[in-house]
Amino acid sequence: MKILVCISSVPDTTAKINFTPDNKEFVAAGVTFILNPYDEVALSKAVDLAAQHNGTVTVINVGDATTEPVIRKALAIGANDAVRVNAVARDSFFVAKQISDYVSKNPFDLILCGRESSDHNGSSVPVMLAELLGMPCVLFAKSLTIDGTTATLDSEIEGGKEVLSVSLPFVAGGSEGMAEWKIPNMRGIMSARTKPLTVVEAVEVAQKTRLVSFDKPATRSAVKMIAVDDAGKLFEMIREEKKII
Amino acid sequence: MSVLVYIENADGKFRKSAFEIISYAAAIAQQINKPLVALSIGKVGADELAKAGQYGAAKVLNADADQLSKSNPQAYASVIAAAAKAENAEVVVMSASYNGKSVAPRVAVKLDASLGENVISLPDTSSSFIVKKGAYSGKAYAMVELLAPVKVLSMMPNSFKVVPNAVTAAVSSFQPAIDSKDFAVTVKETVRASGTISLPEAELVVSAGRGMKGPENWGMIEELANLLGAATACSKPVSDAGWRPHSEHVGQTGIAISPNLYLAVGISGAIQHLAGVSSSKVIVVVNKDPEAPFFKAADYGIVGDAFEVVPKLIEAAKAFKASQN
Ligand SMILES: Cc1cc2nc3c(=O)[nH]c(=O)nc-3n(C[C@H](O)[C@H](O)[C@H](O)COP(=O)(O)OP(=O)(O)OC[C@H]3O[C@@H](n4cnc5c(N)ncnc54)[C@H](O)[C@@H]3O)c2cc1C
Ligand SMILES: Cc1cc2nc3c(=O)[nH]c(=O)nc-3n(C[C@H](O)[C@H](O)[C@H](O)COP(=O)(O)OP(=O)(O)OC[C@H]3O[C@@H](n4cnc5c(N)ncnc54)[C@H](O)[C@@H]3O)c2cc1C
């Protein structure tokens, strides 16, 4: 079984987010980049599945050379090889187009993504990719088992879950709980240095979006402290002062 | 040209989010001076469909073919794209619900459109078409210009007010060709906690963390939520430990919510937790540690033991409820 995992390189979850004074660009200096947490879950699942089904795991990233440490991390976790499409990830359609182009030339039995990236939070790449490839997509997959060519997945829905059955190939977005996170061991880290990382050039894609500017949420006014003995007045206070209940 | 809004139903009924999304689409339609068309997919009764008119949809397409009675993102995307073409839609709007997120990107690809996902306010259409959406997991907003002639928007639940705007809804049957290839996924079972309020849509949320010590203490959290008509949520370690279901986990790796009121009990306020809740309109924090970081992100704070404070809040909620009736 050939498994592809789409990975993105995102600011560390604890990173302070800053923009240039004109608010047009994210300031990457001083920020640590990590493998998107959901992608890490998806990759861990892929490594388990490959072990069970005598398969291989390829990771693909659309990014410039600065994402290579994150690609090496993925190789250390257990991917067999990696592909980097050499272009700045312009928007979700651009990313999906690059990956679909690669997959149409190099078919896979299963494509795993994260349910969303923690930078632009679009949840769009997996669905667009599936649409471009004419495949089904389970975006919010909480579990995944494969038997022969049929997969069973738990998918999150409003207030519950659905148990789904689908034939390979398809695209799934991994959520928390899909797999235990794998911590790379020393052997993994050593071997990651020599595993193949192929760089391919990007295909042309018509531009669909343009980032105009960033903005930070308005800071809240100072917190109003209420004594425990006055806790009973909380809801009246909110009604009077905030008019939201 | 028109604005098309896809309204989701749950077991044949429209939820509040459906009226919210019609109100939002109606405002866009007015802004760009185009008629509004609503699309319902699945089996919805005539009385329910007519309700779309109360929020400004004068035309309602009813795609009620038998094959569409169960939610299926692939097939629904095909129906929405067909309706967008039939109505010559310039803007296609839907909710960024779980279902909407699985549908909108497909619709955008089918229509060769620009996608604005998780938008939180009306677009700026003064000279181009610019949407505002959350970025960096709640730590920032991005303003993005949508360049293609057709725009597909998914809107974060709870970011627009339901605006009554009564017109008479003319309902017509919509029966596009259905492609069997869209039915590759089989739903074997649907498990839904009945009677609970959907967390992403909830206006009020009561949430609790590790400070509750164990799952046996959630009774008072649920009681408070019930009295307020609120949904319940939790921090990640709480769902990781199996004290609460994963579907309640909010934050960077859980779901992001923006209720009117977020009341957090025994949650420290780690940055990854804040990522999912910081766009709540009012935040109340109950924590026994005055140094808990969450107080810095709160509107109201109570320093105290949850086991003393929550019972007081329960009494207060009872009195509040009584005063409203
Ligand atoms: C300089 C710069 C400018 C940018 N400008 C814009 C802009 O104008 N508009 C805009 O919308 N975004 C912009 N982005 C964000 C960037 O394009 C996003 O990474 C991309 O849009 C995908 O984000 P998403 O939130 O849609 O991903 P999601 O759809 O949330 O990601 C889901 C999954 O898709 C996969 N995936 C996501 N990104 C990649 C990737 N790069 N390679 C491989 N797999 C991936 C992962 O599995 C991920 O878990 C910019 C980024 C940079 C660095
Ligand atoms: C990649 C990554 C992603 C993450 N994603 C998420 C996420 O999506 N959501 C999330 O929530 N976390 C997430 N986390 C975890 C996060 O960093 C915190 O560890 C977590 O939010 C802490 O949960 P907590 O506040 O319930 O517990 P704690 O941090 O242990 O806090 C418990 C709080 O309860 C208070 N308390 C104790 N007893 C009482 C009492 N009797 N009465 C009142 N207060 C009391 C304490 O003072 C303390 O402030 C993530 C972490 C990482 C590394």
XYZ file of C-alpha atoms and ligand atoms in Angstrom:
676
model
C 0.000 0.000 0.000
C 1.369 3.401 -1.023
C 0.398 6.193 1.351
C 0.923 9.919 0.783
C 0.851 12.337 3.706
C 0.531 16.064 2.980
C 2.447 18.084 5.527
C 2.672 21.767 6.282
C 5.230 23.727 8.243
C 3.534 26.119 10.685
C 4.549 28.454 13.529
C 4.924 26.682 16.882
C 1.608 26.675 18.746
C 3.061 28.888 21.505
C 4.678 31.382 19.095
C 3.832 35.072 19.352
C 2.439 36.163 16.016
C 3.814 39.437 14.640
C 3.399 41.295 11.374
C 5.453 43.889 9.518
C 4.524 47.515 10.392
C 2.343 47.752 7.264
C 0.540 44.557 8.421
C 1.121 42.959 5.054
C 3.463 40.167 6.057
C 3.968 37.681 8.828
C 7.344 38.103 10.552
C 8.974 34.676 10.557
C 12.223 35.818 12.233
C 12.508 34.368 15.724
C 9.586 31.987 15.200
C 10.118 28.232 15.468
C 8.330 26.246 12.781
C 6.859 22.838 13.512
C 5.095 20.064 11.694
C 1.395 20.995 11.806
C 0.042 18.984 14.811
C -2.791 17.363 12.807
C -0.345 16.353 10.088
C 1.757 14.713 12.761
C -1.265 12.660 13.808
C -1.966 11.733 10.172
C 1.674 10.785 9.629
C 1.718 8.631 12.768
C -1.363 6.832 11.445
C 0.259 6.366 8.046
C 3.382 4.840 9.610
C 1.210 2.376 11.591
C -0.820 1.456 8.501
C 2.318 0.947 6.420
C 3.670 -1.422 9.066
C 0.394 -3.391 9.108
C -0.085 -3.539 5.345
C 3.475 -3.832 4.108
C 3.284 -0.327 2.670
C 5.373 2.792 2.229
C 4.841 6.379 3.339
C 5.762 9.406 1.238
C 5.372 12.929 2.602
C 4.756 15.923 0.350
C 5.071 19.592 1.184
C 4.494 22.671 -0.915
C 7.014 25.189 0.322
C 10.354 26.834 -0.236
C 13.628 25.442 1.164
C 12.877 26.840 4.640
C 10.425 23.977 5.269
C 13.109 21.277 4.994
C 13.688 20.885 8.779
C 10.011 19.993 9.122
C 10.276 17.526 6.223
C 13.290 15.901 7.941
C 11.245 15.644 11.132
C 8.565 13.764 9.184
C 11.214 11.415 7.806
C 12.500 10.873 11.354
C 8.987 9.941 12.508
C 8.981 7.199 9.916
C 8.160 8.370 6.374
C 10.213 6.516 3.748
C 10.774 9.414 1.400
C 9.738 13.006 0.796
C 8.771 15.353 -1.997
C 8.947 19.123 -1.805
C 7.176 21.182 -4.430
C 9.413 24.190 -4.643
C 7.075 27.174 -4.266
C 5.701 29.383 -1.525
C 2.282 28.022 -0.554
C 0.251 30.867 -1.995
C -3.208 29.703 -0.986
C -5.112 26.483 -0.477
C -6.083 26.089 -4.144
C -2.477 26.563 -5.219
C -1.350 23.894 -2.727
C -4.112 21.465 -3.727
C -3.275 21.917 -7.428
C 0.414 21.169 -6.853
C -0.357 18.004 -4.912
C -3.031 16.814 -7.348
C -0.614 17.307 -10.219
C 1.989 15.187 -8.425
C -0.520 12.468 -7.513
C -1.922 12.219 -11.021
C 1.593 11.325 -12.202
C 2.459 9.197 -9.137
C -0.669 7.374 -7.898
C -1.223 6.470 -4.227
C -3.692 4.129 -2.506
C -4.382 6.526 0.337
C -3.816 10.256 0.879
C -3.791 11.620 4.403
C -3.799 15.276 5.421
C -4.451 17.118 8.665
C -7.986 18.406 9.194
C -6.638 21.963 9.149
C -3.393 23.871 9.150
C -2.717 25.968 12.229
C -1.577 28.969 10.173
C -4.455 29.706 7.838
C -6.916 27.241 9.339
C -8.662 26.739 6.031
C -9.534 23.024 6.146
C -9.605 23.446 2.385
C -6.581 21.670 0.932
C -7.811 18.085 1.600
C -11.263 18.749 0.112
C -9.957 20.628 -2.932
C -7.371 17.925 -3.508
C -10.052 15.223 -3.396
C -12.240 17.202 -5.792
C -9.356 17.704 -8.234
C -8.566 13.974 -8.114
C -12.225 12.918 -8.301
C -11.932 11.127 -4.959
C -14.087 10.991 -1.829
C -12.844 12.921 1.202
C -13.445 12.398 4.892
C -12.293 15.709 6.345
C -12.787 15.122 10.064
C -11.559 11.563 10.505
C -11.120 10.502 14.127
C -10.217 6.891 13.421
C -9.232 4.860 10.387
C -8.851 1.123 9.847
C -8.197 -0.620 6.540
C -9.187 -4.134 5.570
C -8.142 -5.114 2.043
C -9.257 -2.224 -0.135
C -12.004 -0.999 2.189
C -11.555 1.575 4.937
C -13.766 2.265 7.938
C -13.613 5.719 9.489
C -15.221 7.606 12.351
C -16.063 11.077 11.133
C -16.926 13.990 13.384
C -20.301 15.657 12.729
C -22.314 18.270 14.654
C -22.924 16.782 18.097
C -21.717 13.277 17.302
C -20.056 11.034 14.782
C -20.719 8.935 11.703
C -19.172 5.571 10.967
C -18.234 5.560 7.276
C -17.076 2.938 4.834
C -15.185 3.805 1.646
C -12.993 2.042 -0.912
C -9.381 3.071 -1.578
C -8.152 5.450 -2.870
C -9.535 8.449 -1.004
C -8.404 11.526 0.949
C -8.814 11.859 4.704
C -8.076 14.688 7.122
C -6.709 13.503 10.443
C -7.988 14.745 13.812
C -6.873 14.214 17.381
C -7.321 10.634 18.395
C -6.665 9.115 14.956
C -3.294 7.779 16.167
C -0.864 8.071 19.045
C 1.747 10.712 18.320
C 5.084 9.124 17.478
C 8.223 10.592 18.999
C 11.186 10.151 16.641
C 13.902 7.950 18.144
C 17.653 8.305 17.605
C 17.688 5.769 14.783
C 14.861 7.616 13.048
C 16.656 10.935 13.364
C 19.915 9.466 12.013
C 18.256 7.720 9.067
C 16.178 10.817 8.196
C 19.345 12.541 7.035
C 19.896 10.055 4.245
C 16.306 9.284 3.199
C 15.449 10.606 -0.280
C 13.974 14.110 -0.526
C 13.021 14.979 -4.101
C 12.462 18.599 -5.067
C 10.030 19.157 -7.945
C 9.114 22.436 -9.603
C 5.641 23.897 -9.241
C 3.029 23.912 -11.998
C 1.398 27.193 -12.957
C -1.906 27.970 -11.279
C -4.165 30.956 -11.891
C -4.188 33.160 -8.811
C -7.489 33.001 -6.914
C -6.750 35.006 -3.767
C -4.504 37.832 -2.679
C -3.561 38.507 0.905
C -4.365 42.166 1.564
C -3.349 42.541 5.200
C -3.376 41.057 8.653
C -4.970 42.402 11.766
C -4.832 41.423 15.427
C -7.941 40.959 17.547
C -8.805 43.996 19.638
C -7.412 43.539 23.127
C -10.050 43.037 25.774
C -10.572 45.740 28.344
C -9.110 44.881 31.745
C -10.708 41.967 33.522
C -13.335 42.829 36.131
C -12.787 40.758 39.256
C -15.791 39.608 41.246
C -15.518 38.398 44.851
C -16.711 34.847 45.512
C -19.491 36.211 47.722
C -20.775 38.289 44.809
C -20.696 35.393 42.319
C -24.504 35.317 42.457
C -24.598 38.696 40.696
C -22.595 37.522 37.672
C -25.429 36.946 35.203
C -27.266 40.168 36.106
C -23.997 42.030 35.671
C -23.363 40.527 32.233
C -26.909 41.295 31.182
C -26.605 44.919 32.213
C -23.088 45.609 31.024
C -22.748 43.427 27.916
C -26.349 42.847 26.872
C -25.556 39.442 25.428
C -27.757 37.278 27.646
C -26.503 37.367 -11.489
C -27.523 36.381 -7.981
C -26.368 35.432 -4.493
C -26.983 31.778 -3.663
C -27.183 30.600 -0.065
C -27.154 26.914 0.853
C -29.147 26.305 4.034
C -28.545 23.151 6.019
C -31.263 21.237 7.794
C -30.993 18.750 10.630
C -33.596 15.981 10.302
C -35.821 18.210 8.182
C -35.606 21.277 10.416
C -33.602 24.443 9.919
C -31.451 25.364 12.887
C -30.647 28.883 14.010
C -27.471 28.751 11.954
C -29.595 28.387 8.810
C -31.386 31.668 9.529
C -28.090 33.285 10.444
C -26.606 32.306 7.089
C -29.676 33.540 5.161
C -29.456 36.868 7.003
C -25.780 37.105 6.112
C -26.387 36.258 2.449
C -29.298 38.701 2.317
C -26.978 41.453 3.537
C -24.443 40.610 0.810
C -27.193 40.505 -1.818
C -28.331 43.940 -0.743
C -24.770 45.239 -0.684
C -24.089 44.183 -4.278
C -27.666 44.732 -5.393
C -28.394 41.185 -6.597
C -31.357 38.918 -5.846
C -31.011 36.256 -3.158
C -31.779 32.604 -3.871
C -31.790 29.960 -1.142
C -31.097 26.280 -1.726
C -32.245 23.493 0.569
C -30.983 19.939 0.062
C -32.738 16.890 1.497
C -36.263 16.378 2.787
C -37.682 19.533 4.343
C -41.411 20.227 4.757
C -43.199 23.120 3.037
C -43.796 25.017 6.314
C -40.132 24.850 7.151
C -39.055 25.955 3.649
C -41.376 28.940 3.865
C -39.423 30.100 6.928
C -36.528 31.015 4.645
C -38.720 33.918 3.481
C -38.771 35.387 6.973
C -35.114 36.307 6.581
C -35.171 37.617 3.047
C -35.077 34.651 0.656
C -37.770 35.353 -1.931
C -36.814 32.310 -3.988
C -36.112 28.882 -2.526
C -34.838 25.904 -4.531
C -35.821 22.593 -3.012
C -33.485 19.725 -3.987
C -35.376 16.906 -2.307
C -34.441 13.875 -4.441
C -34.461 10.618 -2.447
C -30.722 10.055 -2.953
C -30.034 13.388 -1.240
C -31.923 12.637 1.964
C -28.692 11.753 3.794
C -25.907 14.290 4.091
C -23.176 13.590 1.534
C -20.601 16.342 0.920
C -19.662 15.136 -2.556
C -23.223 14.945 -3.858
C -24.274 18.132 -2.084
C -21.357 20.004 -3.648
C -22.542 18.886 -7.097
C -26.078 20.088 -6.363
C -24.858 23.453 -5.051
C -22.615 23.948 -8.089
C -25.524 23.065 -10.395
C -27.775 25.562 -8.614
C -25.063 28.231 -8.776
C -24.830 27.726 -12.537
C -28.613 27.647 -13.003
C -28.997 30.886 -11.022
C -25.875 32.477 -12.474
C -24.627 33.053 -8.936
C -21.811 35.498 -8.365
C -21.517 34.704 -4.659
C -22.281 31.319 -3.043
C -22.631 31.329 0.734
C -22.823 28.541 3.313
C -22.070 27.887 6.953
C -18.569 26.780 8.005
C -20.141 23.863 9.862
C -18.521 20.437 9.635
C -20.722 19.770 6.632
C -20.099 23.191 5.077
C -16.335 22.813 5.421
C -16.500 19.498 3.572
C -18.611 21.032 0.807
C -17.416 24.608 0.153
C -13.920 23.799 -1.203
C -15.449 21.325 -3.682
C -17.958 23.901 -4.857
C -15.143 26.429 -5.317
C -13.165 23.983 -7.488
C -16.241 23.040 -9.549
C -17.059 26.699 -10.225
C -13.429 27.743 -10.741
C -14.200 30.222 -7.978
C -12.212 31.911 -5.218
C -12.845 30.456 -1.775
C -13.131 32.599 1.342
C -13.314 30.106 4.180
C -14.372 30.796 7.794
C -15.261 34.420 7.116
C -16.414 36.392 10.141
C -18.025 39.523 8.726
C -19.562 41.013 5.605
C -17.145 41.323 2.679
C -15.807 44.719 1.688
C -17.245 45.152 -1.802
C -16.503 48.856 -2.207
C -13.886 48.433 -4.934
C -13.005 44.722 -4.999
C -14.176 41.745 -2.912
C -12.274 41.415 0.369
C -13.182 38.984 3.144
C -12.024 38.892 6.744
C -11.205 35.544 8.295
C -9.455 34.126 11.312
C -5.788 33.149 10.916
C -3.034 31.739 13.098
C -5.542 29.864 15.236
C -7.370 32.836 16.661
C -4.269 34.982 17.121
C -4.921 37.174 14.067
C -7.284 38.005 11.227
C -6.414 37.946 7.541
C -8.005 40.214 4.951
C -8.024 38.322 1.666
C -9.099 39.579 -1.729
C -11.053 37.048 -3.795
C -9.990 37.518 -7.406
C -12.115 35.087 -9.447
C -15.468 36.266 -10.869
C -17.346 33.749 -8.678
C -16.814 33.707 -4.900
C -17.636 30.894 -2.497
C -17.843 31.879 1.174
C -18.161 29.753 4.284
C -19.115 31.740 7.382
C -18.061 30.960 10.947
C -21.187 30.161 12.963
C -22.235 32.933 15.389
C -20.550 35.740 13.502
C -23.681 37.411 12.134
C -26.990 38.352 13.745
C -30.219 36.770 12.589
C -32.121 39.641 10.943
C -35.855 39.157 10.319
C -36.749 40.560 6.889
C -40.035 39.007 5.835
C -40.715 38.314 2.170
C -42.814 35.576 0.629
C -40.655 32.634 -0.322
C -41.521 31.097 -3.698
C -40.423 27.477 -3.393
C -39.573 25.567 -6.558
C -38.368 22.022 -7.009
C -34.748 21.678 -8.090
C -33.743 18.322 -9.569
C -30.257 18.409 -11.117
C -28.711 15.288 -12.640
C -27.227 13.126 -9.910
C -23.909 11.376 -10.500
C -23.538 7.919 -8.929
C -19.789 8.591 -8.544
C -20.681 11.045 -5.781
C -21.933 8.183 -3.611
C -18.667 6.376 -2.911
C -18.888 6.826 0.872
C -21.397 4.699 2.781
C -22.720 5.888 6.139
C -22.921 2.760 8.284
C -24.029 4.385 11.497
C -24.813 7.834 12.887
C -24.247 8.407 16.575
C -25.641 11.663 17.857
C -25.914 12.705 21.485
C -29.586 13.646 21.559
C -30.942 16.742 23.224
C -27.590 18.454 23.544
C -26.853 21.826 22.031
C -24.412 21.786 19.135
C -21.153 23.264 20.438
C -20.005 25.133 17.298
C -23.369 26.905 17.088
C -23.978 27.471 20.795
C -24.473 31.058 21.960
C -23.533 30.193 25.522
C -20.864 27.699 26.534
C -19.879 26.382 29.961
C -16.460 24.762 29.844
C -14.314 23.050 32.436
C -10.752 21.811 32.758
C -8.440 19.754 34.878
C -9.318 21.874 37.909
C -12.505 19.755 38.184
C -10.325 16.865 39.411
C -12.338 14.052 37.802
C -15.282 13.136 35.555
C -17.501 12.464 38.577
C -17.576 16.217 39.267
C -19.104 17.250 35.929
C -22.663 17.039 37.286
C -22.562 20.648 38.443
C -21.068 21.835 35.147
C -23.896 20.139 33.261
C -26.482 21.517 35.657
C -25.196 25.060 35.185
C -25.141 24.604 31.402
C -28.674 23.223 31.375
C -30.013 26.129 33.411
C -28.392 28.630 31.055
C -29.320 26.721 27.908
C -25.597 26.435 27.209
C -23.475 23.778 25.517
C -20.664 22.119 27.474
C -17.014 22.128 26.429
C -13.686 21.099 27.949
C -9.916 21.493 27.707
C -7.737 19.008 25.847
C -6.295 17.105 28.832
C -9.852 16.492 30.010
C -10.882 14.815 26.757
C -7.501 13.065 26.444
C -8.117 11.501 29.851
C -11.540 10.365 28.673
C -13.372 12.476 31.278
C -15.388 14.070 28.461
C -15.920 13.178 24.779
C -13.441 14.512 22.190
C -16.265 16.411 20.507
C -16.241 18.817 23.504
C -12.539 19.640 23.219
C -11.998 23.275 22.245
C -8.753 24.980 21.290
C -6.078 24.874 18.685
C -6.349 21.117 18.178
C -10.037 20.940 19.038
C -12.802 23.079 17.674
C -12.794 26.852 17.516
C -15.916 28.533 18.820
C -17.180 32.102 19.097
C -20.160 32.091 21.463
C -21.595 35.188 23.135
C -20.552 33.851 26.529
C -17.718 31.455 27.360
C -17.601 30.518 31.034
C -14.428 28.592 31.917
C -14.040 26.739 35.196
C -10.706 25.283 36.348
C -8.961 25.945 33.032
C -5.524 27.592 33.199
C -5.795 29.403 29.853
C -2.873 27.929 27.915
C -2.237 29.643 24.589
C -3.472 26.568 22.680
C -6.733 26.643 24.621
C -7.198 30.381 24.021
C -6.706 29.800 20.296
C -10.108 28.140 20.143
C -12.090 30.470 22.381
C -10.567 33.941 22.201
C -13.167 35.201 19.746
C -15.941 34.613 22.301
C -17.720 37.896 22.946
C -17.635 37.696 26.757
C -15.296 35.434 28.729
C -15.773 34.564 32.410
C -13.016 32.694 34.226
C -13.333 30.829 37.520
C -9.978 29.651 38.866
C -8.559 29.233 42.345
C -5.169 30.566 41.257
C -5.157 34.389 40.932
C -2.096 34.065 38.661
C -3.839 31.798 36.130
C -3.053 33.189 32.644
C -6.703 32.929 31.612
C -7.594 35.997 33.727
C -5.581 38.130 31.299
C -7.888 37.089 28.469
C -11.126 37.387 30.459
C -13.826 40.023 30.868
C -14.926 38.789 34.301
C -12.879 36.795 36.780
C -13.696 35.001 40.001
C -10.771 33.761 42.080
C -12.105 30.831 44.050
C -12.607 27.122 44.390
C -14.852 25.700 41.685
C -16.607 23.553 44.239
C -17.656 26.672 46.106
C -18.229 29.041 43.161
C -20.151 26.811 40.729
C -22.956 26.020 43.223
C -23.353 29.786 43.704
C -23.517 30.249 39.941
C -26.161 27.533 39.740
C -28.299 29.390 42.277
C -27.677 32.626 40.387
C -28.655 31.004 37.091
C -31.916 29.766 38.641
C -32.724 33.246 39.904
C -31.719 34.767 36.563
C -33.954 32.362 34.676
C -36.851 33.081 37.016
C -36.380 36.839 36.537
C -36.538 36.446 32.752
C -39.858 34.578 32.775
C 4.191 33.993 2.269
C 2.861 33.369 2.421
C 1.749 34.003 1.907
C 0.506 33.442 2.033
N -0.544 34.085 1.489
C -1.765 33.510 1.570
C -2.897 34.126 0.929
O -2.789 35.151 0.302
N -4.108 33.540 1.056
C -4.258 32.377 1.756
O -5.368 31.865 1.849
N -3.204 31.770 2.350
C -1.974 32.315 2.271
N -0.905 31.698 2.850
C -1.138 30.485 3.610
C -0.678 29.249 2.917
O -0.885 29.353 1.554
C -1.410 28.077 3.483
O -0.445 27.163 3.906
C -2.291 27.406 2.455
O -3.294 28.342 2.107
C -2.944 26.189 3.026
O -3.589 26.650 4.164
P -4.965 26.181 4.605
O -5.186 26.861 5.894
O -5.985 26.291 3.567
O -4.626 24.645 4.842
P -5.656 23.609 5.332
O -6.539 23.268 4.226
O -6.224 24.032 6.632
O -4.652 22.422 5.589
C -5.162 21.128 5.778
C -4.116 20.143 5.432
O -3.675 20.316 4.089
C -2.292 19.982 4.005
N -1.509 21.166 3.630
C -1.761 22.455 3.919
N -0.769 23.242 3.442
C 0.111 22.419 2.851
C 1.355 22.620 2.178
N 1.869 23.841 2.029
N 2.001 21.545 1.676
C 1.487 20.291 1.806
N 0.326 20.042 2.445
C -0.346 21.091 2.956
C -1.896 19.510 5.382
O -2.117 18.130 5.475
C -2.871 20.258 6.259
O -3.069 19.653 7.522
C 0.347 32.224 2.728
C 1.460 31.586 3.256
C 2.710 32.124 3.084
C 3.887 31.389 3.653
C 0.441 21.158 20.127
C -0.454 21.384 21.304
C -1.806 21.572 21.076
C -2.689 21.775 22.148
N -4.023 21.986 21.894
C -4.859 22.244 22.919
C -6.252 22.515 22.682
O -6.726 22.483 21.539
N -7.052 22.775 23.742
C -6.591 22.787 25.021
O -7.392 23.042 25.934
N -5.301 22.532 25.276
C -4.426 22.251 24.268
N -3.125 21.974 24.546
C -2.724 21.799 25.954
C -2.480 23.107 26.671
O -1.142 23.484 26.461
C -2.737 22.947 28.178
O -1.929 21.911 28.673
C -4.182 22.650 28.535
O -5.056 23.571 27.910
C -4.394 22.707 30.028
O -5.664 22.251 30.385
P -6.345 22.718 31.743
O -6.393 24.189 31.778
O -7.624 21.965 31.878
O -5.370 22.120 32.853
P -4.260 22.824 33.717
O -3.325 23.615 32.921
O -3.737 21.766 34.611
O -5.081 23.864 34.574
C -5.983 23.537 35.578
C -6.409 24.847 36.194
O -7.414 24.588 37.173
C -7.168 25.402 38.311
N -7.770 24.708 39.424
C -7.328 23.597 40.076
N -8.187 23.243 41.029
C -9.192 24.151 41.022
C -10.371 24.325 41.799
N -10.694 23.487 42.784
N -11.159 25.366 41.500
C -10.847 26.238 40.515
N -9.754 26.116 39.752
C -8.937 25.083 40.012
C -5.676 25.534 38.399
O -5.323 26.719 39.086
C -5.280 25.581 36.920
O -5.232 26.919 36.448
C -2.214 21.771 23.483
C -0.849 21.593 23.716
C 0.023 21.395 22.642
C 1.494 21.231 22.940
